[in-house]
Amino acid sequence: MIMKIATFNANSIRSRLPILLQWLEDHKPDVLGIQETKAQDVDFPKEAIEAAGYHVVFRGEKSYNGVALICKSEPTDVKFGFDDGGPADETRLVRAMVDGVAVVNTYVPQGRAIDHVMYKYKLGWYARLKKLFEAEYAPDQPLAWIGDINIAVEPIDVNRPETRKDDPCYHIDAHNAFLDVCSFGFTDVFRKHHPDEEIYSFFDYRAKDAIAKNLGWRIDYVLTTDPLTAKSISCEIDLEPRKKEKPSDHTFMVAEFGA
Amino acid sequence: MIMKIATFNANSIRSRLPILLQWLEDHKPDVLGIQETKAQDVDFPKEAIEAAGYHVVFRGEKSYNGVALICKSEPTDVKFGFDDGGPADETRLVRAMVDGVAVVNTYVPQGRAIDHVMYKYKLGWYARLKKLFEAEYAPDQPLAWIGDINIAVEPIDVNRPETRKDDPCYHIDAHNAFLDVCSFGFTDVFRKHHPDEEIYSFFDYRAKDAIAKNLGWRIDYVLTTDPLTAKSISCEIDLEPRKKEKPSDHTFMVAEFGA
DNA sequence: GCAGGCCCCG
DNA sequence: CGGGGCCTGC
C-alpha cells in the first residue's frame, strides 16, 4: 500500500480552488497540507473539498496565514498551534494523526528581513518547533513534517545563491535554526531522491518569466523520520500548476511512501 | 449598403476587452459607441482595437465614466463634451461624423437618487443635450444618438415598473427630460421594431439570476432622426455577451440601416 | 456583485 | 505581480 503526502502553499485557498480541486482529482494524495489559505474559517471552502471526497481541517484568519490538512482518511488528534506559552500561531501550524502517521504542517514566518523583528521571531519559531517535536513525538515513529518552511537550505535550493546571504530565507542563522530542527531526525525526502537537481517550489510573481528561467526557491518540504524515510519511493515537485491561469506563487510537492 | 450602429456600456474596457474584440469580429459594426471605459487615456487599449481593423477615439479618466467611438471608417469632426460653459463632461459625451452620419454617444449621469444633487444634474444634462442638438444638428440630417442614457422610458422597459416610480432611471421628471430631447426628432429604433417586447440591455450584477429571470432595464438606446429612422431595418439587443464569463452588467444593442 | 482605486504583504 | 483588505460607485 502506497501513501502519498503532499504540500502546497495556496496563497489564498479561495483563489486557488479550481487548481486545488483539479490537483486532488489528478493526484489523489492521502494527505495534503495547505499553507496561506488567507481565509477566515467561515469563508473556507469546506464543502467543495468534502465534495471531492476528502476530510479537511483548517484554521485561518483575514488576509494572512491560515493552514489546512486535507486527508482521504479522517484525521485524528487534530491540534492547531503551539501550546508553550508563546504566541499560539494556530494559523501557522496544524498537526494530526492520519492512517497511523503523524503529520505536522507548518507555515513558518518568512521573517521580512534579517534586521527585522520578524526574523528573530522566525528563528525563535524554529526553536519552539524543535521543542514541540521533542516533547510530543519520537524520531522512531512515522512522522512527516511538511509545509512552507521559508528556508532554502543548500545553494542548489535557490537561484543565484551568492546574492542571497542576507535574505531571511537563506541567511546562515536561518540555516542553522532549520538544521537544528532536522537534527531531531528528519530527512529532506526530495533531496534524497534528487541529490543534484535545481528544481524549485516557489517562483515570485514579480520575477519576469520566473518559471521559464527557473528563477525560484525550494522552500516547501516533505521531511520525514527514519521509519517513513526508509519507505520513501519518490518525491516530486509538480510545476504544472504554477504554469496555469491564476496560479499560486508556490506549487505542489508530493512524496510517495511504500509498504 | 448597410450601416450597423451599435452601443455598449463596457463597465471597464480593459476588463471587457476579450468580449469586445469577439463581438467586433462576430458583428462587424460600422460604429460602436462605448460607455464607462473606466480607463485613463494612457491605459486605453487602443492598439488591440486598431489591430482588429477599427479606428477608435476615446476620452477617459480614473475609475469613472469614459467614452469611445469605434469605427470602421475614420471618424471626422470628433468632439468631446459640452461647450456651453457648464461642466464639459468630456468623458461622458463624444460625437463625430462617420460615413456621412452624425453620431452622438452619451453616458448620461445615473443620478444616484431622486433627492440627490446628481439627479438634478442629470435632468440638467438632458436639457444641455437638447440645446446641443438644436445648436449643432438638424432633425432632417442623418443623426444617431446612442449610448447609456440611464432612463427606462416605458413600463415595458423595466421589470416591475410599479416599484420604480422613485428610481432616478424611471422617475417622471427623468421621463420628461428624456422625451423633451426626443422632441428634437428622435425615434427609439429598438421600440420601432419591437413594439411590445420586454427585452433589456442592463442586468444588475446583484440581482440573482437576473438574465434567466429577465430582471433588467432597457437603458441603452439607438435614437435616430427621420432620415435614418426611415432606413432602419432592424435593432436587436444581443444578450449573449451578458451570459459570458466576466460580463459587463450591460450588453450590446445593434441597429441596421439600409440604403 | 463587480468594476476601479488605494493600502499592506511577500 | 497578485493575493487580501477597505473604499466608492452603480
PDB file of N, CA, C and O in Angstrom, chain A residues 134-180:
ATOM      1  N   GLU A 134      10.347  17.359  20.133  1.00  0.00           N
ATOM      2  CA  GLU A 134      10.970  16.607  21.232  1.00  0.00           C
ATOM      3  C   GLU A 134       9.954  16.218  22.294  1.00  0.00           C
ATOM      4  O   GLU A 134       9.999  15.114  22.850  1.00  0.00           O
ATOM      5  N   ALA A 135       9.013  17.119  22.554  1.00  0.00           N
ATOM      6  CA  ALA A 135       8.056  16.863  23.636  1.00  0.00           C
ATOM      7  C   ALA A 135       6.950  15.894  23.213  1.00  0.00           C
ATOM      8  O   ALA A 135       6.437  15.134  24.037  1.00  0.00           O
ATOM      9  N   GLU A 136       6.579  15.906  21.957  1.00  0.00           N
ATOM     10  CA  GLU A 136       5.359  15.187  21.588  1.00  0.00           C
ATOM     11  C   GLU A 136       5.554  14.078  20.567  1.00  0.00           C
ATOM     12  O   GLU A 136       4.589  13.376  20.243  1.00  0.00           O
ATOM     13  N   TYR A 137       6.739  13.959  20.017  1.00  0.00           N
ATOM     14  CA  TYR A 137       6.967  12.930  19.008  1.00  0.00           C
ATOM     15  C   TYR A 137       8.286  12.229  19.299  1.00  0.00           C
ATOM     16  O   TYR A 137       9.066  12.675  20.155  1.00  0.00           O
ATOM     17  N   ALA A 138       8.527  11.137  18.585  1.00  0.00           N
ATOM     18  CA  ALA A 138       9.803  10.428  18.715  1.00  0.00           C
ATOM     19  C   ALA A 138      10.362  10.160  17.319  1.00  0.00           C
ATOM     20  O   ALA A 138       9.596   9.911  16.386  1.00  0.00           O
ATOM     21  N   PRO A 139      11.697  10.209  17.179  1.00  0.00           N
ATOM     22  CA  PRO A 139      12.311  10.009  15.849  1.00  0.00           C
ATOM     23  C   PRO A 139      12.055   8.615  15.292  1.00  0.00           C
ATOM     24  O   PRO A 139      12.208   8.406  14.092  1.00  0.00           O
ATOM     25  N   ASP A 140      11.655   7.688  16.131  1.00  0.00           N
ATOM     26  CA  ASP A 140      11.428   6.329  15.625  1.00  0.00           C
ATOM     27  C   ASP A 140       9.959   6.067  15.306  1.00  0.00           C
ATOM     28  O   ASP A 140       9.569   4.948  15.038  1.00  0.00           O
ATOM     29  N   GLN A 141       9.150   7.107  15.338  1.00  0.00           N
ATOM     30  CA  GLN A 141       7.756   6.941  14.901  1.00  0.00           C
ATOM     31  C   GLN A 141       7.602   7.497  13.488  1.00  0.00           C
ATOM     32  O   GLN A 141       8.369   8.387  13.094  1.00  0.00           O
ATOM     33  N   PRO A 142       6.631   7.016  12.726  1.00  0.00           N
ATOM     34  CA  PRO A 142       6.405   7.581  11.386  1.00  0.00           C
ATOM     35  C   PRO A 142       5.859   9.001  11.520  1.00  0.00           C
ATOM     36  O   PRO A 142       4.746   9.190  12.012  1.00  0.00           O
ATOM     37  N   LEU A 143       6.658   9.956  11.107  1.00  0.00           N
ATOM     38  CA  LEU A 143       6.329  11.376  11.302  1.00  0.00           C
ATOM     39  C   LEU A 143       6.713  12.148  10.050  1.00  0.00           C
ATOM     40  O   LEU A 143       7.839  12.008   9.543  1.00  0.00           O
ATOM     41  N   ALA A 144       5.788  12.932   9.544  1.00  0.00           N
ATOM     42  CA  ALA A 144       6.073  13.779   8.375  1.00  0.00           C
ATOM     43  C   ALA A 144       5.858  15.235   8.749  1.00  0.00           C
ATOM     44  O   ALA A 144       4.765  15.619   9.169  1.00  0.00           O
ATOM     45  N   TRP A 145       6.914  16.013   8.596  1.00  0.00           N
ATOM     46  CA  TRP A 145       6.822  17.465   8.783  1.00  0.00           C
ATOM     47  C   TRP A 145       6.794  18.072   7.383  1.00  0.00           C
ATOM     48  O   TRP A 145       7.738  17.910   6.619  1.00  0.00           O
ATOM     49  N   ILE A 146       5.697  18.700   7.062  1.00  0.00           N
ATOM     50  CA  ILE A 146       5.525  19.232   5.706  1.00  0.00           C
ATOM     51  C   ILE A 146       5.159  20.711   5.772  1.00  0.00           C
ATOM     52  O   ILE A 146       4.757  21.223   6.820  1.00  0.00           O
ATOM     53  N   GLY A 147       5.329  21.382   4.645  1.00  0.00           N
ATOM     54  CA  GLY A 147       4.853  22.755   4.581  1.00  0.00           C
ATOM     55  C   GLY A 147       5.822  23.718   3.936  1.00  0.00           C
ATOM     56  O   GLY A 147       6.859  23.331   3.393  1.00  0.00           O
ATOM     57  N   ASP A 148       5.424  24.991   4.020  1.00  0.00           N
ATOM     58  CA  ASP A 148       6.259  26.095   3.559  1.00  0.00           C
ATOM     59  C   ASP A 148       7.121  26.482   4.738  1.00  0.00           C
ATOM     60  O   ASP A 148       6.620  27.086   5.694  1.00  0.00           O
ATOM     61  N   ILE A 149       8.408  26.126   4.681  1.00  0.00           N
ATOM     62  CA  ILE A 149       9.285  26.400   5.829  1.00  0.00           C
ATOM     63  C   ILE A 149      10.106  27.663   5.615  1.00  0.00           C
ATOM     64  O   ILE A 149      10.878  28.063   6.463  1.00  0.00           O
ATOM     65  N   ASN A 150       9.899  28.316   4.484  1.00  0.00           N
ATOM     66  CA  ASN A 150      10.520  29.614   4.200  1.00  0.00           C
ATOM     67  C   ASN A 150      12.037  29.629   4.379  1.00  0.00           C
ATOM     68  O   ASN A 150      12.610  30.650   4.792  1.00  0.00           O
ATOM     69  N   ILE A 151      12.659  28.510   4.073  1.00  0.00           N
ATOM     70  CA  ILE A 151      14.122  28.450   4.026  1.00  0.00           C
ATOM     71  C   ILE A 151      14.561  27.573   2.850  1.00  0.00           C
ATOM     72  O   ILE A 151      14.028  26.476   2.672  1.00  0.00           O
ATOM     73  N   ALA A 152      15.504  28.090   2.086  1.00  0.00           N
ATOM     74  CA  ALA A 152      16.226  27.268   1.106  1.00  0.00           C
ATOM     75  C   ALA A 152      17.534  26.871   1.773  1.00  0.00           C
ATOM     76  O   ALA A 152      18.280  27.737   2.230  1.00  0.00           O
ATOM     77  N   VAL A 153      17.795  25.571   1.861  1.00  0.00           N
ATOM     78  CA  VAL A 153      18.890  25.101   2.710  1.00  0.00           C
ATOM     79  C   VAL A 153      20.244  25.151   2.023  1.00  0.00           C
ATOM     80  O   VAL A 153      21.208  25.715   2.546  1.00  0.00           O
ATOM     81  N   GLU A 154      20.320  24.546   0.851  1.00  0.00           N
ATOM     82  CA  GLU A 154      21.606  24.439   0.162  1.00  0.00           C
ATOM     83  C   GLU A 154      21.663  25.407  -1.016  1.00  0.00           C
ATOM     84  O   GLU A 154      20.618  25.886  -1.475  1.00  0.00           O
ATOM     85  N   PRO A 155      22.863  25.658  -1.533  1.00  0.00           N
ATOM     86  CA  PRO A 155      22.976  26.545  -2.692  1.00  0.00           C
ATOM     87  C   PRO A 155      22.079  26.106  -3.855  1.00  0.00           C
ATOM     88  O   PRO A 155      21.519  26.962  -4.553  1.00  0.00           O
ATOM     89  N   ILE A 156      21.920  24.810  -4.046  1.00  0.00           N
ATOM     90  CA  ILE A 156      21.087  24.370  -5.179  1.00  0.00           C
ATOM     91  C   ILE A 156      19.586  24.520  -4.898  1.00  0.00           C
ATOM     92  O   ILE A 156      18.768  24.227  -5.755  1.00  0.00           O
ATOM     93  N   ASP A 157      19.244  25.028  -3.710  1.00  0.00           N
ATOM     94  CA  ASP A 157      17.828  25.222  -3.381  1.00  0.00           C
ATOM     95  C   ASP A 157      17.314  26.615  -3.736  1.00  0.00           C
ATOM     96  O   ASP A 157      16.153  26.936  -3.457  1.00  0.00           O
ATOM     97  N   VAL A 158      18.176  27.427  -4.335  1.00  0.00           N
ATOM     98  CA  VAL A 158      17.732  28.771  -4.727  1.00  0.00           C
ATOM     99  C   VAL A 158      18.575  29.242  -5.906  1.00  0.00           C
ATOM    100  O   VAL A 158      19.752  28.878  -6.029  1.00  0.00           O
ATOM    101  N   ASN A 159      17.951  30.008  -6.779  1.00  0.00           N
ATOM    102  CA  ASN A 159      18.703  30.571  -7.898  1.00  0.00           C
ATOM    103  C   ASN A 159      19.601  31.694  -7.388  1.00  0.00           C
ATOM    104  O   ASN A 159      19.228  32.437  -6.491  1.00  0.00           O
ATOM    105  N   ARG A 160      20.764  31.823  -7.972  1.00  0.00           N
ATOM    106  CA  ARG A 160      21.758  32.841  -7.604  1.00  0.00           C
ATOM    107  C   ARG A 160      21.989  32.901  -6.088  1.00  0.00           C
ATOM    108  O   ARG A 160      21.818  33.955  -5.468  1.00  0.00           O
ATOM    109  N   PRO A 161      22.382  31.770  -5.500  1.00  0.00           N
ATOM    110  CA  PRO A 161      22.532  31.726  -4.038  1.00  0.00           C
ATOM    111  C   PRO A 161      23.534  32.750  -3.519  1.00  0.00           C
ATOM    112  O   PRO A 161      23.370  33.244  -2.392  1.00  0.00           O
ATOM    113  N   GLU A 162      24.547  33.085  -4.343  1.00  0.00           N
ATOM    114  CA  GLU A 162      25.587  34.021  -3.884  1.00  0.00           C
ATOM    115  C   GLU A 162      25.012  35.407  -3.563  1.00  0.00           C
ATOM    116  O   GLU A 162      25.610  36.177  -2.827  1.00  0.00           O
ATOM    117  N   THR A 163      23.811  35.703  -4.102  1.00  0.00           N
ATOM    118  CA  THR A 163      23.182  37.009  -3.833  1.00  0.00           C
ATOM    119  C   THR A 163      22.209  36.947  -2.654  1.00  0.00           C
ATOM    120  O   THR A 163      21.541  37.939  -2.357  1.00  0.00           O
ATOM    121  N   ARG A 164      22.087  35.809  -2.007  1.00  0.00           N
ATOM    122  CA  ARG A 164      21.021  35.592  -1.013  1.00  0.00           C
ATOM    123  C   ARG A 164      21.498  35.574   0.433  1.00  0.00           C
ATOM    124  O   ARG A 164      20.690  35.309   1.335  1.00  0.00           O
ATOM    125  N   LYS A 165      22.768  35.829   0.650  1.00  0.00           N
ATOM    126  CA  LYS A 165      23.334  35.696   2.008  1.00  0.00           C
ATOM    127  C   LYS A 165      22.530  36.460   3.067  1.00  0.00           C
ATOM    128  O   LYS A 165      22.418  36.000   4.202  1.00  0.00           O
ATOM    129  N   ASP A 166      22.001  37.619   2.700  1.00  0.00           N
ATOM    130  CA  ASP A 166      21.260  38.424   3.669  1.00  0.00           C
ATOM    131  C   ASP A 166      19.749  38.281   3.524  1.00  0.00           C
ATOM    132  O   ASP A 166      18.988  39.079   4.061  1.00  0.00           O
ATOM    133  N   ASP A 167      19.347  37.261   2.803  1.00  0.00           N
ATOM    134  CA  ASP A 167      17.903  37.015   2.666  1.00  0.00           C
ATOM    135  C   ASP A 167      17.411  36.206   3.867  1.00  0.00           C
ATOM    136  O   ASP A 167      18.059  35.232   4.257  1.00  0.00           O
ATOM    137  N   PRO A 168      16.275  36.615   4.441  1.00  0.00           N
ATOM    138  CA  PRO A 168      15.773  35.902   5.631  1.00  0.00           C
ATOM    139  C   PRO A 168      15.426  34.440   5.346  1.00  0.00           C
ATOM    140  O   PRO A 168      15.259  33.674   6.290  1.00  0.00           O
ATOM    141  N   CYS A 169      15.364  34.077   4.069  1.00  0.00           N
ATOM    142  CA  CYS A 169      15.097  32.676   3.720  1.00  0.00           C
ATOM    143  C   CYS A 169      16.371  31.922   3.319  1.00  0.00           C
ATOM    144  O   CYS A 169      16.294  30.782   2.851  1.00  0.00           O
ATOM    145  N   TYR A 170      17.521  32.577   3.480  1.00  0.00           N
ATOM    146  CA  TYR A 170      18.780  31.888   3.110  1.00  0.00           C
ATOM    147  C   TYR A 170      19.922  32.213   4.073  1.00  0.00           C
ATOM    148  O   TYR A 170      20.992  31.617   3.990  1.00  0.00           O
ATOM    149  N   HIS A 171      19.697  33.124   4.988  1.00  0.00           N
ATOM    150  CA  HIS A 171      20.728  33.576   5.931  1.00  0.00           C
ATOM    151  C   HIS A 171      21.223  32.410   6.798  1.00  0.00           C
ATOM    152  O   HIS A 171      20.484  31.477   7.098  1.00  0.00           O
ATOM    153  N   ILE A 172      22.481  32.495   7.171  1.00  0.00           N
ATOM    154  CA  ILE A 172      23.140  31.427   7.947  1.00  0.00           C
ATOM    155  C   ILE A 172      22.386  31.053   9.220  1.00  0.00           C
ATOM    156  O   ILE A 172      22.248  29.880   9.568  1.00  0.00           O
ATOM    157  N   ASP A 173      21.835  32.072   9.902  1.00  0.00           N
ATOM    158  CA  ASP A 173      21.113  31.785  11.158  1.00  0.00           C
ATOM    159  C   ASP A 173      19.835  30.996  10.888  1.00  0.00           C
ATOM    160  O   ASP A 173      19.447  30.131  11.677  1.00  0.00           O
ATOM    161  N   ALA A 174      19.207  31.287   9.757  1.00  0.00           N
ATOM    162  CA  ALA A 174      18.016  30.519   9.370  1.00  0.00           C
ATOM    163  C   ALA A 174      18.413  29.085   9.049  1.00  0.00           C
ATOM    164  O   ALA A 174      17.762  28.133   9.487  1.00  0.00           O
ATOM    165  N   HIS A 175      19.507  28.932   8.320  1.00  0.00           N
ATOM    166  CA  HIS A 175      20.000  27.587   8.008  1.00  0.00           C
ATOM    167  C   HIS A 175      20.223  26.791   9.288  1.00  0.00           C
ATOM    168  O   HIS A 175      19.769  25.654   9.422  1.00  0.00           O
ATOM    169  N   ASN A 176      20.908  27.403  10.228  1.00  0.00           N
ATOM    170  CA  ASN A 176      21.231  26.690  11.470  1.00  0.00           C
ATOM    171  C   ASN A 176      19.969  26.366  12.265  1.00  0.00           C
ATOM    172  O   ASN A 176      19.860  25.283  12.848  1.00  0.00           O
ATOM    173  N   ALA A 177      19.018  27.312  12.286  1.00  0.00           N
ATOM    174  CA  ALA A 177      17.771  27.066  13.016  1.00  0.00           C
ATOM    175  C   ALA A 177      17.038  25.873  12.403  1.00  0.00           C
ATOM    176  O   ALA A 177      16.525  25.005  13.123  1.00  0.00           O
ATOM    177  N   PHE A 178      17.000  25.835  11.081  1.00  0.00           N
ATOM    178  CA  PHE A 178      16.327  24.723  10.390  1.00  0.00           C
ATOM    179  C   PHE A 178      17.063  23.406  10.627  1.00  0.00           C
ATOM    180  O   PHE A 178      16.463  22.381  10.978  1.00  0.00           O
ATOM    181  N   LEU A 179      18.397  23.429  10.452  1.00  0.00           N
ATOM    182  CA  LEU A 179      19.175  22.193  10.602  1.00  0.00           C
ATOM    183  C   LEU A 179      19.079  21.655  12.030  1.00  0.00           C
ATOM    184  O   LEU A 179      19.086  20.440  12.244  1.00  0.00           O
ATOM    185  N   ASP A 180      18.927  22.590  12.975  1.00  0.00           N
ATOM    186  CA  ASP A 180      18.781  22.147  14.364  1.00  0.00           C
ATOM    187  C   ASP A 180      17.479  21.367  14.552  1.00  0.00           C
ATOM    188  O   ASP A 180      17.443  20.365  15.268  1.00  0.00           O
TER     189      ASP A 180
END
